[in-house]
XYZ file of C-alpha atoms in Angstrom:
492
model
C 3.701 -10.204 30.983
C 3.465 -6.477 31.818
C 7.276 -6.234 31.809
C 7.383 -7.901 28.375
C 4.861 -5.483 26.906
C 6.792 -2.464 28.248
C 10.060 -3.771 26.839
C 8.561 -4.553 23.442
C 7.107 -1.058 23.244
C 10.635 0.407 23.044
C 11.286 1.185 19.384
C 14.528 2.061 17.677
C 14.784 2.218 13.884
C 18.289 0.675 14.041
C 19.720 -1.964 16.426
C 17.488 -1.835 19.493
C 19.969 -1.816 22.376
C 17.386 -1.076 25.058
C 15.059 -3.847 23.985
C 17.878 -6.389 23.708
C 19.344 -5.448 27.093
C 15.905 -5.455 28.692
C 15.008 -8.908 27.404
C 18.398 -10.307 28.454
C 17.953 -8.803 31.936
C 14.454 -10.265 32.147
C 15.748 -13.657 30.994
C 18.478 -13.512 33.671
C 15.986 -12.748 36.448
C 13.621 -15.500 35.366
C 16.488 -17.971 34.910
C 17.657 -17.300 38.480
C 14.150 -18.044 39.744
C 13.863 -21.047 37.413
C 17.053 -22.763 38.627
C 15.973 -22.926 42.252
C 12.689 -24.528 41.222
C 13.924 -27.266 38.914
C 17.192 -28.374 40.521
C 17.536 -29.458 44.173
C 21.288 -28.799 44.045
C 20.926 -25.251 42.728
C 18.261 -24.692 45.353
C 20.954 -25.170 48.009
C 22.763 -22.005 46.851
C 21.995 -18.716 48.529
C 19.971 -16.056 46.756
C 23.028 -13.820 46.668
C 25.180 -16.521 45.047
C 22.627 -17.270 42.343
C 21.923 -13.576 41.685
C 25.614 -12.730 41.371
C 26.480 -15.670 39.130
C 23.472 -15.288 36.856
C 23.943 -11.502 36.590
C 27.569 -11.909 35.518
C 26.755 -14.641 32.995
C 23.817 -12.855 31.367
C 25.597 -9.490 31.297
C 28.539 -11.196 29.603
C 26.119 -12.793 27.132
C 24.550 -9.422 26.345
C 27.995 -7.823 25.977
C 29.040 -10.475 23.450
C 25.714 -10.058 21.670
C 26.100 -6.271 21.573
C 29.735 -6.141 20.442
C 30.967 -9.305 18.734
C 27.656 -10.505 17.265
C 26.008 -7.185 16.488
C 26.969 -7.438 12.807
C 26.748 -11.218 12.510
C 25.076 -12.509 9.346
C 22.153 -13.785 11.414
C 21.742 -10.316 12.935
C 21.787 -8.665 9.494
C 19.101 -11.090 8.316
C 17.123 -10.494 11.534
C 17.455 -14.190 12.412
C 17.690 -13.375 16.110
C 16.001 -16.620 17.101
C 18.989 -18.688 15.958
C 21.496 -16.082 17.173
C 20.289 -15.767 20.763
C 19.475 -19.459 21.166
C 22.962 -20.505 20.053
C 24.642 -17.736 22.074
C 23.039 -18.669 25.387
C 23.512 -22.376 24.692
C 27.249 -21.850 24.115
C 27.573 -19.733 27.259
C 25.613 -22.268 29.307
C 28.302 -24.924 28.684
C 31.107 -23.213 30.691
C 28.480 -22.042 33.203
C 27.344 -25.621 33.817
C 30.972 -26.765 33.941
C 31.621 -24.153 36.640
C 28.847 -25.614 38.769
C 30.148 -29.119 38.116
C 33.742 -28.398 39.173
C 33.133 -25.809 41.889
C 30.090 -27.324 43.599
C 30.364 -30.933 42.342
C 26.799 -30.836 41.011
C 25.572 -33.930 39.168
C 25.115 -34.295 35.419
C 21.341 -33.846 35.562
C 21.873 -30.477 37.285
C 24.236 -29.412 34.494
C 21.714 -30.454 31.856
C 19.041 -28.343 33.551
C 21.340 -25.316 33.318
C 21.966 -26.015 29.616
C 18.266 -26.510 28.944
C 17.191 -23.435 30.903
C 19.604 -20.989 29.294
C 18.903 -22.367 25.816
C 15.167 -22.058 26.477
C 15.422 -18.419 27.548
C 17.702 -17.759 24.567
C 15.002 -19.142 22.283
C 12.278 -17.002 23.856
C 14.460 -13.869 23.844
C 15.514 -14.384 20.221
C 11.945 -15.047 19.101
C 10.730 -11.808 20.690
C 13.622 -9.787 19.240
C 13.112 -11.294 15.780
C 9.369 -10.636 15.699
C 9.683 -7.105 17.104
C 12.421 -6.305 14.548
C 10.266 -7.594 11.709
C 7.299 -5.587 12.973
C 9.406 -2.404 13.087
C 10.669 -3.081 9.582
C 7.126 -3.503 8.267
C 5.970 -0.274 9.877
C 8.941 1.783 8.727
C 9.270 0.461 5.184
C 7.225 1.747 2.269
C 4.796 -0.584 0.592
C 7.112 -0.737 -2.410
C 9.406 -3.068 -0.441
C 9.800 -6.415 -2.147
C 11.796 -9.470 -1.183
C 13.127 -11.630 -4.000
C 11.513 -14.918 -3.089
C 14.024 -17.101 -4.828
C 16.888 -15.519 -2.882
C 15.446 -16.702 0.421
C 14.777 -20.147 1.775
C 11.092 -21.041 1.620
C 9.642 -21.143 5.122
C 6.043 -22.231 5.436
C 4.053 -20.013 7.775
C 1.920 -22.983 8.818
C 4.979 -25.143 9.498
C 6.548 -22.330 11.527
C 3.445 -22.080 13.683
C 3.236 -25.851 14.119
C 6.931 -25.957 15.014
C 6.505 -23.185 17.575
C 3.561 -24.933 19.205
C 5.502 -28.222 19.264
C 8.512 -26.550 20.924
C 6.292 -24.856 23.490
C 4.447 -28.061 24.359
C 7.721 -29.980 24.705
C 9.198 -27.164 26.792
C 6.235 -27.084 29.123
C 6.321 -30.861 29.501
C 10.067 -30.969 30.217
C 10.048 -28.045 32.650
C 7.085 -29.308 34.627
C 8.609 -32.801 34.698
C 11.847 -31.370 36.088
C 9.896 -29.460 38.712
C 7.984 -32.592 39.662
C 11.186 -34.659 40.028
C 12.819 -31.915 42.068
C 9.801 -31.663 44.362
C 9.668 -35.440 44.816
C 13.333 -35.365 45.828
C 12.613 -32.460 48.188
C 9.647 -34.178 49.833
C 11.607 -37.386 50.289
C 14.208 -35.441 52.261
C 11.660 -33.265 54.091
C 8.667 -35.520 54.884
C 7.362 -33.114 57.533
C 6.347 -30.643 54.794
C 4.152 -33.319 53.273
C 2.467 -34.092 56.582
C 1.649 -30.496 57.536
C 0.429 -29.609 54.014
C 2.991 -26.864 53.358
C 4.702 -29.067 50.759
C 1.574 -29.204 48.603
C 1.213 -25.417 48.697
C 4.896 -24.943 47.811
C 4.663 -27.342 44.867
C 1.490 -25.640 43.642
C 3.179 -22.215 43.782
C 6.115 -23.486 41.729
C 3.837 -24.937 39.067
C 1.839 -21.694 38.895
C 5.008 -19.578 38.706
C 6.539 -21.584 35.860
C 3.221 -21.718 34.009
C 2.945 -17.917 34.234
C 6.522 -17.439 33.002
C 6.085 -19.769 30.038
C 2.579 -18.464 29.389
C 3.851 -14.869 29.400
C 6.535 -15.611 26.824
C 4.131 -17.624 24.678
C 1.490 -14.885 24.818
C 4.036 -12.189 23.911
C 5.309 -14.268 20.969
C 1.799 -14.966 19.669
C 0.755 -11.312 20.051
C 3.809 -10.143 18.103
C 3.294 -12.819 15.471
C -0.331 -11.798 14.994
C 0.731 -8.137 14.666
C 3.326 -9.034 12.038
C 0.763 -10.968 9.997
C -1.805 -8.194 10.432
C 0.717 -5.571 9.276
C 1.519 -7.618 6.157
C -2.168 -8.133 5.374
C -2.955 -4.439 5.924
C -0.173 -3.416 3.507
C -1.445 -5.909 0.945
C -5.023 -4.735 1.486
C -4.025 -1.104 0.867
C -2.226 -2.090 -2.326
C -5.195 -4.079 -3.610
C -7.538 -1.220 -2.675
C -5.453 1.061 -4.886
C -5.768 -1.515 -7.676
C -9.570 -1.586 -7.336
C -9.510 2.201 -7.738
C -7.794 1.797 -11.095
C -4.126 2.157 -10.190
C -2.561 -0.883 -11.839
C 0.960 0.429 -11.291
C 0.884 -0.403 -7.586
C 2.244 -3.773 -6.477
C 1.515 -5.904 -3.446
C 4.550 -5.780 -1.112
C 6.368 -9.092 -0.546
C 8.003 -9.352 2.858
C 8.740 -13.042 3.281
C 9.074 -16.304 1.409
C 6.037 -18.077 2.805
C 2.397 -18.604 1.836
C 1.587 -14.892 2.163
C 4.656 -13.940 0.152
C 3.789 -16.438 -2.572
C 0.209 -15.140 -2.809
C 1.584 -11.588 -3.094
C 4.046 -12.674 -5.811
C 1.296 -14.370 -7.847
C -0.932 -11.321 -7.380
C 1.845 -9.081 -8.723
C 2.262 -11.353 -11.740
C -1.469 -11.008 -12.378
C -1.201 -7.216 -12.018
C 1.723 -7.176 -14.474
C -0.454 -9.000 -16.973
C -3.422 -6.691 -16.336
C -1.246 -3.592 -16.712
C 0.131 -4.875 -20.011
C -3.386 -5.589 -21.241
C -4.600 -2.182 -20.069
C -1.735 -0.443 -21.858
C -2.596 -2.325 -25.038
C -6.243 -1.284 -24.679
C -5.208 2.345 -24.106
C -2.989 2.234 -27.170
C -5.840 0.788 -29.236
C -8.147 3.471 -27.854
C -5.726 6.257 -28.738
C -5.253 4.870 -32.237
C -9.032 4.741 -32.683
C -9.357 8.344 -31.499
C -6.637 9.554 -33.843
C -8.151 7.618 -36.748
C -11.668 8.919 -36.169
C -10.391 12.455 -35.623
C -8.339 12.266 -38.806
C -11.436 11.061 -40.646
C -13.405 14.067 -39.413
C -10.536 16.426 -40.284
C -10.269 15.067 -43.809
C -13.759 16.345 -44.578
C -13.550 19.704 -42.824
C -11.818 23.015 -43.392
C -10.451 22.881 -39.854
C -6.869 21.754 -39.364
C -5.382 19.064 -37.178
C -3.983 21.798 -34.965
C -7.566 22.707 -33.992
C -7.983 19.279 -32.444
C -4.691 19.543 -30.562
C -5.497 23.010 -29.261
C -9.032 22.256 -28.129
C -8.023 19.169 -26.164
C -5.303 21.197 -24.435
C -7.813 23.964 -23.653
C -10.234 21.456 -22.152
C -7.480 19.959 -20.020
C -6.364 23.383 -18.744
C -9.937 24.325 -17.807
C -10.613 20.980 -16.119
C -7.398 21.037 -14.095
C -8.204 24.495 -12.763
C -11.818 23.646 -11.929
C -10.668 20.446 -10.185
C -9.273 22.671 -7.434
C -12.823 23.695 -6.542
C -14.651 21.585 -3.938
C -17.705 21.638 -6.206
C -15.984 19.921 -9.124
C -13.190 17.994 -7.381
C -15.212 14.749 -6.935
C -15.880 14.571 -10.698
C -12.686 16.045 -12.102
C -10.302 13.372 -10.891
C -6.943 12.929 -12.666
C -8.328 9.847 -14.431
C -11.460 11.697 -15.580
C -9.397 14.651 -16.835
C -7.223 12.245 -18.821
C -10.354 10.755 -20.409
C -11.607 14.261 -21.224
C -8.276 15.029 -22.846
C -8.344 11.828 -24.898
C -12.021 12.192 -25.878
C -11.973 15.880 -26.852
C -10.673 15.252 -30.415
C -13.900 13.365 -31.185
C -16.166 16.344 -30.552
C -16.806 16.891 -34.284
C -16.670 13.272 -35.439
C -20.314 13.577 -36.526
C -19.279 15.906 -39.338
C -18.380 12.845 -41.389
C -22.121 12.480 -41.935
C -22.630 16.007 -43.234
C -22.701 16.470 -47.046
C -19.688 18.231 -48.577
C -21.938 20.872 -50.079
C -22.814 21.989 -46.571
C -19.652 21.120 -44.660
C -17.222 22.699 -47.126
C -19.339 25.687 -48.164
C -17.090 28.770 -47.953
C -19.855 31.278 -47.305
C -22.653 31.628 -44.806
C -25.034 28.673 -44.551
C -28.712 29.009 -45.380
C -31.294 28.103 -42.755
C -31.824 24.694 -44.351
C -28.092 24.065 -44.588
C -27.596 25.120 -40.975
C -30.364 22.730 -39.936
C -28.396 19.940 -41.624
C -25.160 21.086 -39.951
C -26.860 21.108 -36.549
C -27.400 17.390 -36.900
C -23.669 16.562 -36.612
C -23.683 16.284 -32.783
C -26.448 13.719 -32.996
C -24.675 11.812 -35.785
C -21.430 11.676 -33.805
C -23.133 10.606 -30.576
C -25.089 7.932 -32.427
C -21.934 6.500 -34.001
C -20.169 6.410 -30.638
C -23.244 4.842 -29.021
C -23.103 2.005 -31.562
C -19.427 1.488 -30.734
C -20.252 1.545 -27.024
C -22.972 -1.050 -27.553
C -20.566 -3.440 -29.261
C -17.581 -2.819 -26.978
C -19.490 -2.711 -23.709
C -19.591 -0.004 -21.067
C -16.582 2.247 -21.423
C -15.947 5.514 -19.593
C -13.946 6.691 -22.610
C -16.802 6.135 -25.058
C -19.353 7.567 -22.623
C -17.425 10.836 -22.280
C -16.683 11.009 -26.011
C -20.391 10.537 -26.767
C -21.270 13.193 -24.170
C -18.887 15.732 -25.696
C -19.969 15.011 -29.271
C -23.652 15.409 -28.391
C -23.572 18.455 -26.103
C -20.685 20.722 -27.109
C -23.070 23.008 -29.035
C -25.566 23.339 -26.179
C -25.785 26.781 -24.548
C -26.097 27.678 -20.870
C -29.371 29.582 -21.506
C -30.960 26.647 -23.357
C -30.809 28.086 -26.888
C -28.195 25.659 -28.174
C -28.598 22.452 -30.122
C -29.492 19.634 -30.637
C -31.567 19.221 -27.409
C -31.761 22.807 -26.060
C -30.374 21.670 -22.704
C -30.028 24.405 -20.099
C -27.621 25.148 -17.234
C -26.196 22.198 -15.365
C -28.391 19.822 -17.351
C -25.592 20.139 -19.881
C -22.815 17.706 -18.889
C -19.664 19.435 -17.650
C -17.673 17.808 -20.460
C -19.918 19.525 -23.019
C -19.695 22.890 -21.240
C -15.897 22.721 -21.221
C -15.749 21.737 -24.875
C -18.181 24.507 -25.849
C -15.867 27.244 -24.613
C -12.721 25.572 -25.953
C -14.292 25.074 -29.399
C -15.625 28.624 -29.679
C -12.391 30.210 -28.448
C -10.345 28.305 -31.007
C -12.793 29.148 -33.782
C -12.533 32.835 -32.863
C -8.713 33.009 -32.894
C -8.401 30.897 -36.072
C -8.619 32.223 -39.615
C -11.384 30.803 -41.771
C -12.288 31.350 -45.423
C -15.204 33.457 -44.258
C -13.397 35.448 -41.489
C -9.949 36.548 -40.269
C -8.401 35.350 -37.011
C -9.401 37.370 -33.952
C -6.923 38.437 -31.307
C -6.966 36.815 -27.899
C -8.365 39.968 -26.311
C -11.245 40.142 -28.787
C -12.006 36.427 -28.361
C -11.840 36.900 -24.592
C -14.326 39.793 -24.675
C -16.771 37.731 -26.761
C -16.536 34.810 -24.325
C -16.954 37.042 -21.259
C -19.966 38.656 -22.925
C -21.418 35.188 -23.457
C -21.059 34.187 -19.777
C -24.435 33.081 -18.450
C -25.900 32.981 -21.955
C -23.729 30.859 -24.195
C -21.259 29.637 -21.596
C -21.305 28.284 -18.055
C -20.167 31.202 -15.812
C -17.994 28.784 -13.820
C -16.196 27.693 -16.966
C -15.728 31.333 -18.013
C -14.179 32.090 -14.612
C -11.807 29.172 -15.121
C -10.965 30.507 -18.594
C -10.073 33.911 -17.159
C -7.898 32.237 -14.530
C -5.928 30.232 -17.101
C -6.019 32.573 -20.102
C -2.213 32.716 -20.152
C -2.208 28.952 -20.723
C -4.663 29.418 -23.604
C -2.301 31.939 -25.199
C 0.656 29.572 -24.761
C -1.281 26.617 -26.201
C -2.425 28.635 -29.209
C 1.146 29.743 -29.903
C 2.569 26.251 -29.503
C 0.035 24.526 -31.793
C -0.169 27.141 -34.538
C -1.786 26.309 -37.860
C 0.710 25.551 -40.610
C 0.980 28.325 -43.178
């Protein structure tokens, strides 16, 4: 068993010459020991004769396997079980014939040679096939997929039942052959029965063969369990990514069996979920555009203002996401939601009378009090939508931005006079983006300010109007702000 584990530990990403040679050498050694324990005629040969003959035969088998059969279709499909079983069976025929003609061994002796070599071919092929599959699983990305309909369906349960059946039959046949050989031996050497040495010899043979068969069986089952575990781990990782919101990942399909079929059905479900999610996202984006357009239609601000502010917010968020303080919150998914929700920051203006909203001059105190209600109106409208549509991260962030983008870091903003980090980060980001764009944009009551002047006003407001952390991010990405403003200019 130790030898098997050492041999199976040898990895080669391509054709594993060392592993194949090692398993063939091991099979040859064990076959030489096997023959003298199951056949009374083979037991009459000297150790040197058996060692020489078996070494030549198994080296020849490995040479054929390495040269002529290396690129056989079974080898390309990693069907080493069939390949090695058939190879050693075919070679055992002339080998048995050699014993028959050269030593005049009986037919039952020839059959034991055929059975033994075929058996070790089966074990060797099974180990090579499972180790090759395990290497493939470990070296292939999780995107690997086997087209199920291009492969013959092989039930995992039936494979396991078949393996157990073969092993039970093998154990029964081998032990029966040993028993018959020992009966023949005791009949011709009765003194060994009388002095008790015969019983000990028979017991040793049974233990030896049980250990050999048990070692192969254990190695096969260990490899099989590792293959299944590797498949399940890959599928688990894929499904974990799905639970985290990544519906583009697919469960890898490695074989056409029960596990492969479950993976295929899971992927079909994920295809359906991704399609549904894309439809929901499209509906969401249409709703955002529609609501934003509604707000624009009643305001002096242009559509370019909405485009610029959402780009500003995204630039600020992406920079702040590099900080360990904000990284847990500012995930790529959250930043995307910020970007999509930003256009709704002034949706509450639809509830402000035209006499106030469209007034070209400075607002009176009463008019400004009415204007200050638009964050609450927008948040209330989005809250109603959230109530009807259920919990939605998109609506939650949109409501947050609409309600808090006029709050100030020092607590003098509106509508709730929130202070410091009590203001949601989404609102703090939108506050700077909204003010910056208002400063650099021309209005009926003021000309457009330069970037430098807008920058100085924002820096002056750090710690009072704006979150100092957001101002630092603004200074770090001010070139992006300039580029965004130039790209989304107001139409003349």
